[in-house]
Short mmCIF file of C-alpha atoms in Angstrom, two decimals:
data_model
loop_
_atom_site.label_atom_id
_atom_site.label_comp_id
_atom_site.label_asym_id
_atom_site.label_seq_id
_atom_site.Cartn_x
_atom_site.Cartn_y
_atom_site.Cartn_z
CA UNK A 1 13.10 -5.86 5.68
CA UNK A 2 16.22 -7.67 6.88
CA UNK A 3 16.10 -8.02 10.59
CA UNK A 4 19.90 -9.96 11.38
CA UNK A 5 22.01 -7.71 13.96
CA UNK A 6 22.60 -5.16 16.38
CA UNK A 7 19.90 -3.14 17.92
CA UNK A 8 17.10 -1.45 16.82
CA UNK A 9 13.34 0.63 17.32
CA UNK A 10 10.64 -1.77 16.67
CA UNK A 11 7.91 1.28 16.33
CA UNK A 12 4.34 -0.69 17.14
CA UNK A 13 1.22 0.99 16.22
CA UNK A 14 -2.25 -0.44 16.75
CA UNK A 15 -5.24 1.57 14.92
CA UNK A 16 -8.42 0.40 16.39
CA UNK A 17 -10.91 -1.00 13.94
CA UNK A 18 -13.45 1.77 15.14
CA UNK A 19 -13.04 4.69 17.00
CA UNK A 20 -14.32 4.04 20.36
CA UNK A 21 -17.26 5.28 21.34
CA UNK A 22 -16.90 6.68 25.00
CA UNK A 23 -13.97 7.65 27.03
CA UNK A 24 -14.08 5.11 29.18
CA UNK A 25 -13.81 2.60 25.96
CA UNK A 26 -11.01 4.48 24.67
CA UNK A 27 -8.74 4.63 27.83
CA UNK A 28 -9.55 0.98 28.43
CA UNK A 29 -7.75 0.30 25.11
CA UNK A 30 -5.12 2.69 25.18
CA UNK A 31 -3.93 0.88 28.45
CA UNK A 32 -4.22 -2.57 26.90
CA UNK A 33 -2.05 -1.77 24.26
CA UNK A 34 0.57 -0.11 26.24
CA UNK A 35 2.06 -1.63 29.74
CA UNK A 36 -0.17 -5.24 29.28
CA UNK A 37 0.82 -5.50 25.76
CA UNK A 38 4.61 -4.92 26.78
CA UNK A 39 4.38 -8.11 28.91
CA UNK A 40 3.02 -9.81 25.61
CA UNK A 41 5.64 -8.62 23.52
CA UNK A 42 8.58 -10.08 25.43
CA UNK A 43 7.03 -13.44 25.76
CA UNK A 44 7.06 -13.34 21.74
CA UNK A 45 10.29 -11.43 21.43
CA UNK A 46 12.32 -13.90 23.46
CA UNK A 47 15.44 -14.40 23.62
CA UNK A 48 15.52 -10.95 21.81
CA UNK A 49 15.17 -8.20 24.83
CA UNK A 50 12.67 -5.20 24.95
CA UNK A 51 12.96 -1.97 26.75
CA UNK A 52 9.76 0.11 26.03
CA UNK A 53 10.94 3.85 25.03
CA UNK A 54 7.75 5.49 24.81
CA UNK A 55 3.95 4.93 24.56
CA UNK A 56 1.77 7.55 22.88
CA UNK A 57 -1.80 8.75 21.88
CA UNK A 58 -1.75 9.47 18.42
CA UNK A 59 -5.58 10.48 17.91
CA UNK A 60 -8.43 8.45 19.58
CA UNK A 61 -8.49 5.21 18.78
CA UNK A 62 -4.56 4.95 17.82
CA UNK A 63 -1.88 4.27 19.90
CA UNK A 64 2.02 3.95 19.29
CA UNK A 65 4.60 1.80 21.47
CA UNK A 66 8.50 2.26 20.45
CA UNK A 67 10.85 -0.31 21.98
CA UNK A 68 14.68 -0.60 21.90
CA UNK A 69 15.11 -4.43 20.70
CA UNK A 70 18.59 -6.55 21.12
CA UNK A 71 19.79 -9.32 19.26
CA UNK A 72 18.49 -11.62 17.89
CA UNK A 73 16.28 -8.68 16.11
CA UNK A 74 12.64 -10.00 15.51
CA UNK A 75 11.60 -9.82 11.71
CA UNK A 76 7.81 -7.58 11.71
CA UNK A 77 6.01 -9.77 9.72
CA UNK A 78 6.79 -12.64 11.83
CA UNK A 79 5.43 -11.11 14.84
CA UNK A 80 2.29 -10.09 12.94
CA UNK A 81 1.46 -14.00 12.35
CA UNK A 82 1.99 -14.66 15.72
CA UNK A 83 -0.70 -16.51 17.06
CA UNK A 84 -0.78 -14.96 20.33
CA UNK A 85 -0.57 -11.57 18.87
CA UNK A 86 -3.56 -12.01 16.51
CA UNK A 87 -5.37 -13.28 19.58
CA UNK A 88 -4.77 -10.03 21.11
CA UNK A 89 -5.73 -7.82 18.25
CA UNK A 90 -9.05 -9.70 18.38
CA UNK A 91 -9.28 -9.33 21.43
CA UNK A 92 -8.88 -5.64 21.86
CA UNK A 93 -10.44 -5.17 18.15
CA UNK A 94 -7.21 -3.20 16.75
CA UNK A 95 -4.74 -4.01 13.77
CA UNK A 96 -1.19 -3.66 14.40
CA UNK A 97 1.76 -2.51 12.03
CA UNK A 98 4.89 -3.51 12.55
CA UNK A 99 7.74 -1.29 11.72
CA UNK A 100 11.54 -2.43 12.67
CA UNK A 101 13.90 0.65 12.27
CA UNK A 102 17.91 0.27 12.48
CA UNK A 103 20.06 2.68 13.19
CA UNK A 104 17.19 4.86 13.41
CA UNK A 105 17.32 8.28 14.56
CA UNK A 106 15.64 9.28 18.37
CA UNK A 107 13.02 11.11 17.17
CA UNK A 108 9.82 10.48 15.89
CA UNK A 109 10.34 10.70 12.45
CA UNK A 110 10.67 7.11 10.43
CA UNK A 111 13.23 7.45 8.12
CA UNK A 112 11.93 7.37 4.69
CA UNK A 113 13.37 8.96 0.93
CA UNK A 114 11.26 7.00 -1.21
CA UNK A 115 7.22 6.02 -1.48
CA UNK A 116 6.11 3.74 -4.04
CA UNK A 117 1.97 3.12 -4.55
CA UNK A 118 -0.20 1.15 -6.49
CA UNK A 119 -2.93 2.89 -8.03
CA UNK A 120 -6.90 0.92 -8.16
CA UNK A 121 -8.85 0.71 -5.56
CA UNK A 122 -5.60 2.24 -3.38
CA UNK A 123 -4.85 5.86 -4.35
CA UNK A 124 -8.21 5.82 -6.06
CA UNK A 125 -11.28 3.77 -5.34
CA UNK A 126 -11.84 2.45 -8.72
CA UNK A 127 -10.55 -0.34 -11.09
CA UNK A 128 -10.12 1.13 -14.26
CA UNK A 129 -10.15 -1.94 -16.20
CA UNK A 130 -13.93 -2.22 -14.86
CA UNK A 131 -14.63 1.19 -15.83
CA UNK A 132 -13.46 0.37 -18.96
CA UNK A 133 -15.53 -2.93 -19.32
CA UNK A 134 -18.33 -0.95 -17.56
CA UNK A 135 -18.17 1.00 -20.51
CA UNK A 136 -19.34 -1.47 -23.19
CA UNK A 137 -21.43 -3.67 -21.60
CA UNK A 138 -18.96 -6.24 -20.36
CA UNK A 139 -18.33 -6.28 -16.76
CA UNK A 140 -19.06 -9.51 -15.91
CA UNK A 141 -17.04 -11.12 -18.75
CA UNK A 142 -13.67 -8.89 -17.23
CA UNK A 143 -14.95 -9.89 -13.85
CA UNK A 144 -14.85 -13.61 -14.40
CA UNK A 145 -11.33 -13.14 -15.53
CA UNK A 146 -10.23 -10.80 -12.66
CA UNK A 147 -11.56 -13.61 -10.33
CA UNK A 148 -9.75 -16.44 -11.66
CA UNK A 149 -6.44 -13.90 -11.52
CA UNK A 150 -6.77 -13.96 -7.71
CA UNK A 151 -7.95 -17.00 -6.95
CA UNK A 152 -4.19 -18.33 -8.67
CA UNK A 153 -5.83 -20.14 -11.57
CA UNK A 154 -3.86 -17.77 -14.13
CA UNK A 155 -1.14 -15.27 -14.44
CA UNK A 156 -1.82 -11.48 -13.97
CA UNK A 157 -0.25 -11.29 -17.61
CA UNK A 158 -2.10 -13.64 -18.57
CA UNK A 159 -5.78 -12.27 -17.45
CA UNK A 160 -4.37 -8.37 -18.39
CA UNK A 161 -3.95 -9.69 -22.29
CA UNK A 162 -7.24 -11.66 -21.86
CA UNK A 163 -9.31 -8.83 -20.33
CA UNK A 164 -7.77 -6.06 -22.55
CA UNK A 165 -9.02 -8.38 -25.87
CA UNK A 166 -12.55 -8.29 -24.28
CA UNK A 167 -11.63 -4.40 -24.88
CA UNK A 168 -11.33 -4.16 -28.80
CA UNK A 169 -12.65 -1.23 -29.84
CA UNK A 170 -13.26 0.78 -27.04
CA UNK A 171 -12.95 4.73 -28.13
CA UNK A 172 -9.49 5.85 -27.56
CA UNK A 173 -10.77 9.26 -25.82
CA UNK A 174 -12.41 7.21 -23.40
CA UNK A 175 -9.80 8.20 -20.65
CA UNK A 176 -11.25 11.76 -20.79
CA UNK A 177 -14.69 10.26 -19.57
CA UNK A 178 -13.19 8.27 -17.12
CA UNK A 179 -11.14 11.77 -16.01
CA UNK A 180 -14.78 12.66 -14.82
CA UNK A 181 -15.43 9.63 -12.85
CA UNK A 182 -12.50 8.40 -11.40
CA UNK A 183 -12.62 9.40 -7.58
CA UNK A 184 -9.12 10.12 -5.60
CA UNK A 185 -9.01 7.81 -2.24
CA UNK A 186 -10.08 9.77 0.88
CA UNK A 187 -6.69 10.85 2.59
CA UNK A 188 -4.25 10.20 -0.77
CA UNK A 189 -3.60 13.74 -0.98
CA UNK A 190 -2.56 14.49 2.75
CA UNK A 191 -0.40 11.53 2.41
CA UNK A 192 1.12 12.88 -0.60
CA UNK A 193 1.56 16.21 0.52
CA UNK A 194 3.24 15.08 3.72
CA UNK A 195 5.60 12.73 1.82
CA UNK A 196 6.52 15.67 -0.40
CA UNK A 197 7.15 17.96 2.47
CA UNK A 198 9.49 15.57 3.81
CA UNK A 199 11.30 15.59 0.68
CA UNK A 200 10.21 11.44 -0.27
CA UNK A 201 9.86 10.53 -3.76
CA UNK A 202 6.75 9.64 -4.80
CA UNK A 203 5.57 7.35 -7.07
CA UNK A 204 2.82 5.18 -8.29
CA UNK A 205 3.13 1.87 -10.28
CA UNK A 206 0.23 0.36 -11.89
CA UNK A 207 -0.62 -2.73 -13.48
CA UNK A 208 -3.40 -0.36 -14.83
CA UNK A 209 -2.93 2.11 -17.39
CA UNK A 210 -0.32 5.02 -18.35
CA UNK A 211 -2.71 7.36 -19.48
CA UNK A 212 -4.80 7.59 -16.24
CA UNK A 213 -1.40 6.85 -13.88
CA UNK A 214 0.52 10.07 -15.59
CA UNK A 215 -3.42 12.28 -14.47
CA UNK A 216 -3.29 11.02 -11.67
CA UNK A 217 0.39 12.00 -10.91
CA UNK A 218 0.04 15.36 -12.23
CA UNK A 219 -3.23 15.28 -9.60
CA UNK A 220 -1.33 14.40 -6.40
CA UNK A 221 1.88 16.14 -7.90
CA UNK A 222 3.99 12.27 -7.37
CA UNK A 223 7.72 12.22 -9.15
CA UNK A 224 6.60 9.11 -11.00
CA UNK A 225 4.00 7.56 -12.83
CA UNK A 226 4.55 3.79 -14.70
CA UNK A 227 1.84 2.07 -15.94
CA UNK A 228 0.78 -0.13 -18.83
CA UNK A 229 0.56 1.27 -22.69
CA UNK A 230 -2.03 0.16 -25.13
CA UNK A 231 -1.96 -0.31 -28.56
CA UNK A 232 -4.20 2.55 -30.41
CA UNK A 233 -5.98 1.49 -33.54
CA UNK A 234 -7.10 4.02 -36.64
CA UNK A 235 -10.30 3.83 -37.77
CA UNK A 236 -11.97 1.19 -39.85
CA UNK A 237 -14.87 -0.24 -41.32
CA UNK A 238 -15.61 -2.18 -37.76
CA UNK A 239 -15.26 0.81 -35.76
CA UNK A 240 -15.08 4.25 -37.08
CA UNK A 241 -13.19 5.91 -34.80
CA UNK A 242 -9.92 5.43 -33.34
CA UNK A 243 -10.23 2.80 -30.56
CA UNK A 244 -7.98 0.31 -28.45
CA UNK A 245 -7.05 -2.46 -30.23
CA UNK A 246 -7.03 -4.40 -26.84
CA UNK A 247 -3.10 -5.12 -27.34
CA UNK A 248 -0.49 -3.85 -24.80
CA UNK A 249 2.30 -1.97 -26.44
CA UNK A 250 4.91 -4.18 -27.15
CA UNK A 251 7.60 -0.87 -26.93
CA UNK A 252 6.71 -0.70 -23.04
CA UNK A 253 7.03 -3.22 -20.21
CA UNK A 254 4.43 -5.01 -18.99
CA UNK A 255 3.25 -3.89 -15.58
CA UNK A 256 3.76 -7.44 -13.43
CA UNK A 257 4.61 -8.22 -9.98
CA UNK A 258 8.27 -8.56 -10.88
CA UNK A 259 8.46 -5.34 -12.55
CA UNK A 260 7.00 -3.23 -9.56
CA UNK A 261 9.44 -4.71 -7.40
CA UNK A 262 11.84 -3.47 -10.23
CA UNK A 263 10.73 -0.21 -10.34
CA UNK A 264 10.84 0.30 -6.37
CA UNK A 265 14.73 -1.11 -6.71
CA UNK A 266 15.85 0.65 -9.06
CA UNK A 267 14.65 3.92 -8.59
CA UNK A 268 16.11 3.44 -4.84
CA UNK A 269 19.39 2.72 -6.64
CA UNK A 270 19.10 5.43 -9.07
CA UNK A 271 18.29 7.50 -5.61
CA UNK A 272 21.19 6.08 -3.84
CA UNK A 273 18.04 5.37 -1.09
CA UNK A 274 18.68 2.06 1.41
CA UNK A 275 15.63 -0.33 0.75
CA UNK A 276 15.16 -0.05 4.59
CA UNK A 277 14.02 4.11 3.77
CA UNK A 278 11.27 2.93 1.15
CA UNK A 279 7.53 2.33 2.18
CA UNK A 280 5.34 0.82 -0.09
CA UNK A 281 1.19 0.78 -0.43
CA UNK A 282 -0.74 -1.46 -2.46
CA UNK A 283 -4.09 -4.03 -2.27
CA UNK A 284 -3.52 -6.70 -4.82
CA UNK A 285 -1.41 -10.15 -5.20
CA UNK A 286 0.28 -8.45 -8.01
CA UNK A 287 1.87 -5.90 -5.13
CA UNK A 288 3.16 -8.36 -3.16
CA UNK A 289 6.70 -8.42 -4.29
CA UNK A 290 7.12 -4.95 -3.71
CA UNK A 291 5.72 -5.08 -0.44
CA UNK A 292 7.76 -7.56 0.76
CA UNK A 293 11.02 -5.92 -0.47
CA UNK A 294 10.28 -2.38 0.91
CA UNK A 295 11.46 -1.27 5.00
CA UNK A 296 8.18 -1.04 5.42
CA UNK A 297 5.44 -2.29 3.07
CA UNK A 298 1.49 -2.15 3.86
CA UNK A 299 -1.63 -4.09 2.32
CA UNK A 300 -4.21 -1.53 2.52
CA UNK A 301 -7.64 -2.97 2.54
CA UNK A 302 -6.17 -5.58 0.33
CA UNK A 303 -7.64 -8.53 -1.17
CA UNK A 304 -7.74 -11.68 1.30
CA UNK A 305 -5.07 -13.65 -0.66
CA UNK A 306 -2.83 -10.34 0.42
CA UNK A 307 -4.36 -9.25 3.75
CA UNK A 308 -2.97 -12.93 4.39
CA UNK A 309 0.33 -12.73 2.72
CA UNK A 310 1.44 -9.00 3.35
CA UNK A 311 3.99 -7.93 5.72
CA UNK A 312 1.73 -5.43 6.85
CA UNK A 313 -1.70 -4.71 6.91
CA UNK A 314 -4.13 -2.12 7.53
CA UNK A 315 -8.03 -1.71 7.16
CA UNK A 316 -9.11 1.83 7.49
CA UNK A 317 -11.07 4.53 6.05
CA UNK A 318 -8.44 6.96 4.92
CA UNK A 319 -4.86 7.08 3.77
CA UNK A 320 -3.93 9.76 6.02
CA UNK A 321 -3.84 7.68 8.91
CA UNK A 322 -0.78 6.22 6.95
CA UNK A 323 1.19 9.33 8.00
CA UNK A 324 1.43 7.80 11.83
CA UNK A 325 3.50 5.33 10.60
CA UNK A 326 5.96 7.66 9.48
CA UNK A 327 6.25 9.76 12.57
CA UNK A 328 3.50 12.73 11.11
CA UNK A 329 0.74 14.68 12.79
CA UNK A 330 0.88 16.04 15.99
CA UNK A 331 0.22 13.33 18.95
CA UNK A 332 -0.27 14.06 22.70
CA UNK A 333 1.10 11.62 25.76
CA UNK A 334 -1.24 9.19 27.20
#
């Protein structure tokens, strides 16, 4: 998020990367990441001043530090490459999220109106396209593909129309089998439900497919669902049945980077919603864009190409602990 003026709440929150095991362990880090990390902060914030508002206990093993920054306002994702700041989150075994809030309110809510998500492997564990390739004997041959996707050697296009060929003549009721299978993320719904409570928009983007985006919003109960629409053959002589012709719809756009970053823009425009009140969630390289242009935008248990890249990133074992960042859940002074 922009970062140029004025001053501001840079909300810190360290999550430690597991839950200490003894009292002792867990006041030991609770104090490093209060008053000694304060002392680290200004060091990295200078010339920018820092006056630390409040410290808090969120749950064991997660802490929260808001300051009240002056100019020159630090950007977050600069301070989460800083060298001496990664040095302390390996030292101290914690990830930190960054979250710089202007003309914030004084409470402890983080202003938000909008929530954009990817959908594999982050509001559900699964890839679908591998469930789909799972589901004639192909996995590798989609895998291969995949890998070459993130290591930068092609387009995400470019592998989709290449993977979904491998696809030809897959049933088109397969999505009902998958219905069975496909397993919600641990902590999705909470999030959800405390977005919607809160009155946020919810929505997920996918560079999977519509017809297990629009279950899945009717599952969590999310305002939106785009995805990618496929091209359903009739039967034939080669396959008797109706099956996917492994085609994307040429009626529909194509789910790329630039398009989730669309979606997240426009529907903030549509919404009359600041980008600085949007939070996005995704794992892959084709998320990036959209993380980037969100107020706060988090890699969760990304890929390594984004874990590096992201503004943001976090490594746990549910998406409820995603609600901190937004001022949720009860929390208790340390």
């Amino acid at each position: 998020m922009s970062a140029e003026g004025g001053n501001a709440r840079l909300i810190v929150t360290f999550f430690a990367k597991s839950r200490p095991s003894s009292q002792d362990n867990f006041r030991s880090q609770s104090l490093a990441c209060g008053p000694t990390f304060s002392q680290l902060l200004a060091s990295s914030l200078s010339p920018a001043e820092s006056a630390l508002d409040s410290y808090r206990t969120l749950a064991p093993g997660i802490f929260q530090s808001v300051y009240t920054i002056t100019n020159p306002l630090p950007k977050p994702e600069k301070l989460r490459h800083n060298t001496s700041i990664t040095a302390f989150e390996a030292l101290h075994a914690v990830e930190i999220i960054w979250d710089l809030v202007l003309n914030g309110t004084s409470n402890d809510l983080r202003p938000i109106k909008l929530a954009v998500f990817d959908m594999d492997s982050t509001l559900i564990n699964e890839e679908v396209i591998d469930e789909l390739a799972r589901s004639i004997g192909i996995t590798s041959a989609v895998s291969a593909i995949t890998a070459r996707a993130m290591n930068g050697e092609i387009e995400f296009e470019q592998s989709l129309r290449e993977r979904l060929a491998l696809l030809k003549g897959v049933k088109a009721d397969v999505w009902d089998e998958l219905k069975q299978t496909i397993t919600i993320a641990a902590g999705a719904k909470d999030l959800v439900d405390y977005l919607r409570e809160r009155g946020v928009l919810t929505v997920v983007v996918s560079g999977g497919f519509a017809p297990m985006a629009l279950w899945l919003k009717g599952q969590l109960g999310l305002n939106y669902a785009f995805a990618n629409h496929l091209v359903v053959s009739p039967s034939n002589a080669t396959y008797p049945y109706p099956h996917l012709s492994g085609e994307l719809s040429p009626e529909h756009p194509i789910v790329v980077p630039e398009y989730k970053k669309h979606v997240l823009e426009s529907l903030a425009q549509e919404h009359s919603i600041p980008l600085s009140e949007t939070f996005v969630v995704g794992d892959g390289s084709n998320d990036l864009l959209m993380l980037g242009a969100a107020g706060l935008g988090v890699a969760w248990r990304a890929k390594p190409k984004v874990q590096r890249e992201a503004p943001q990133r976090l490594n746990g074992t549910t998406l409820s602990d995603l609600i901190f960042l937004l001022g949720g859940q009860e929390s208790r002074d340390a």
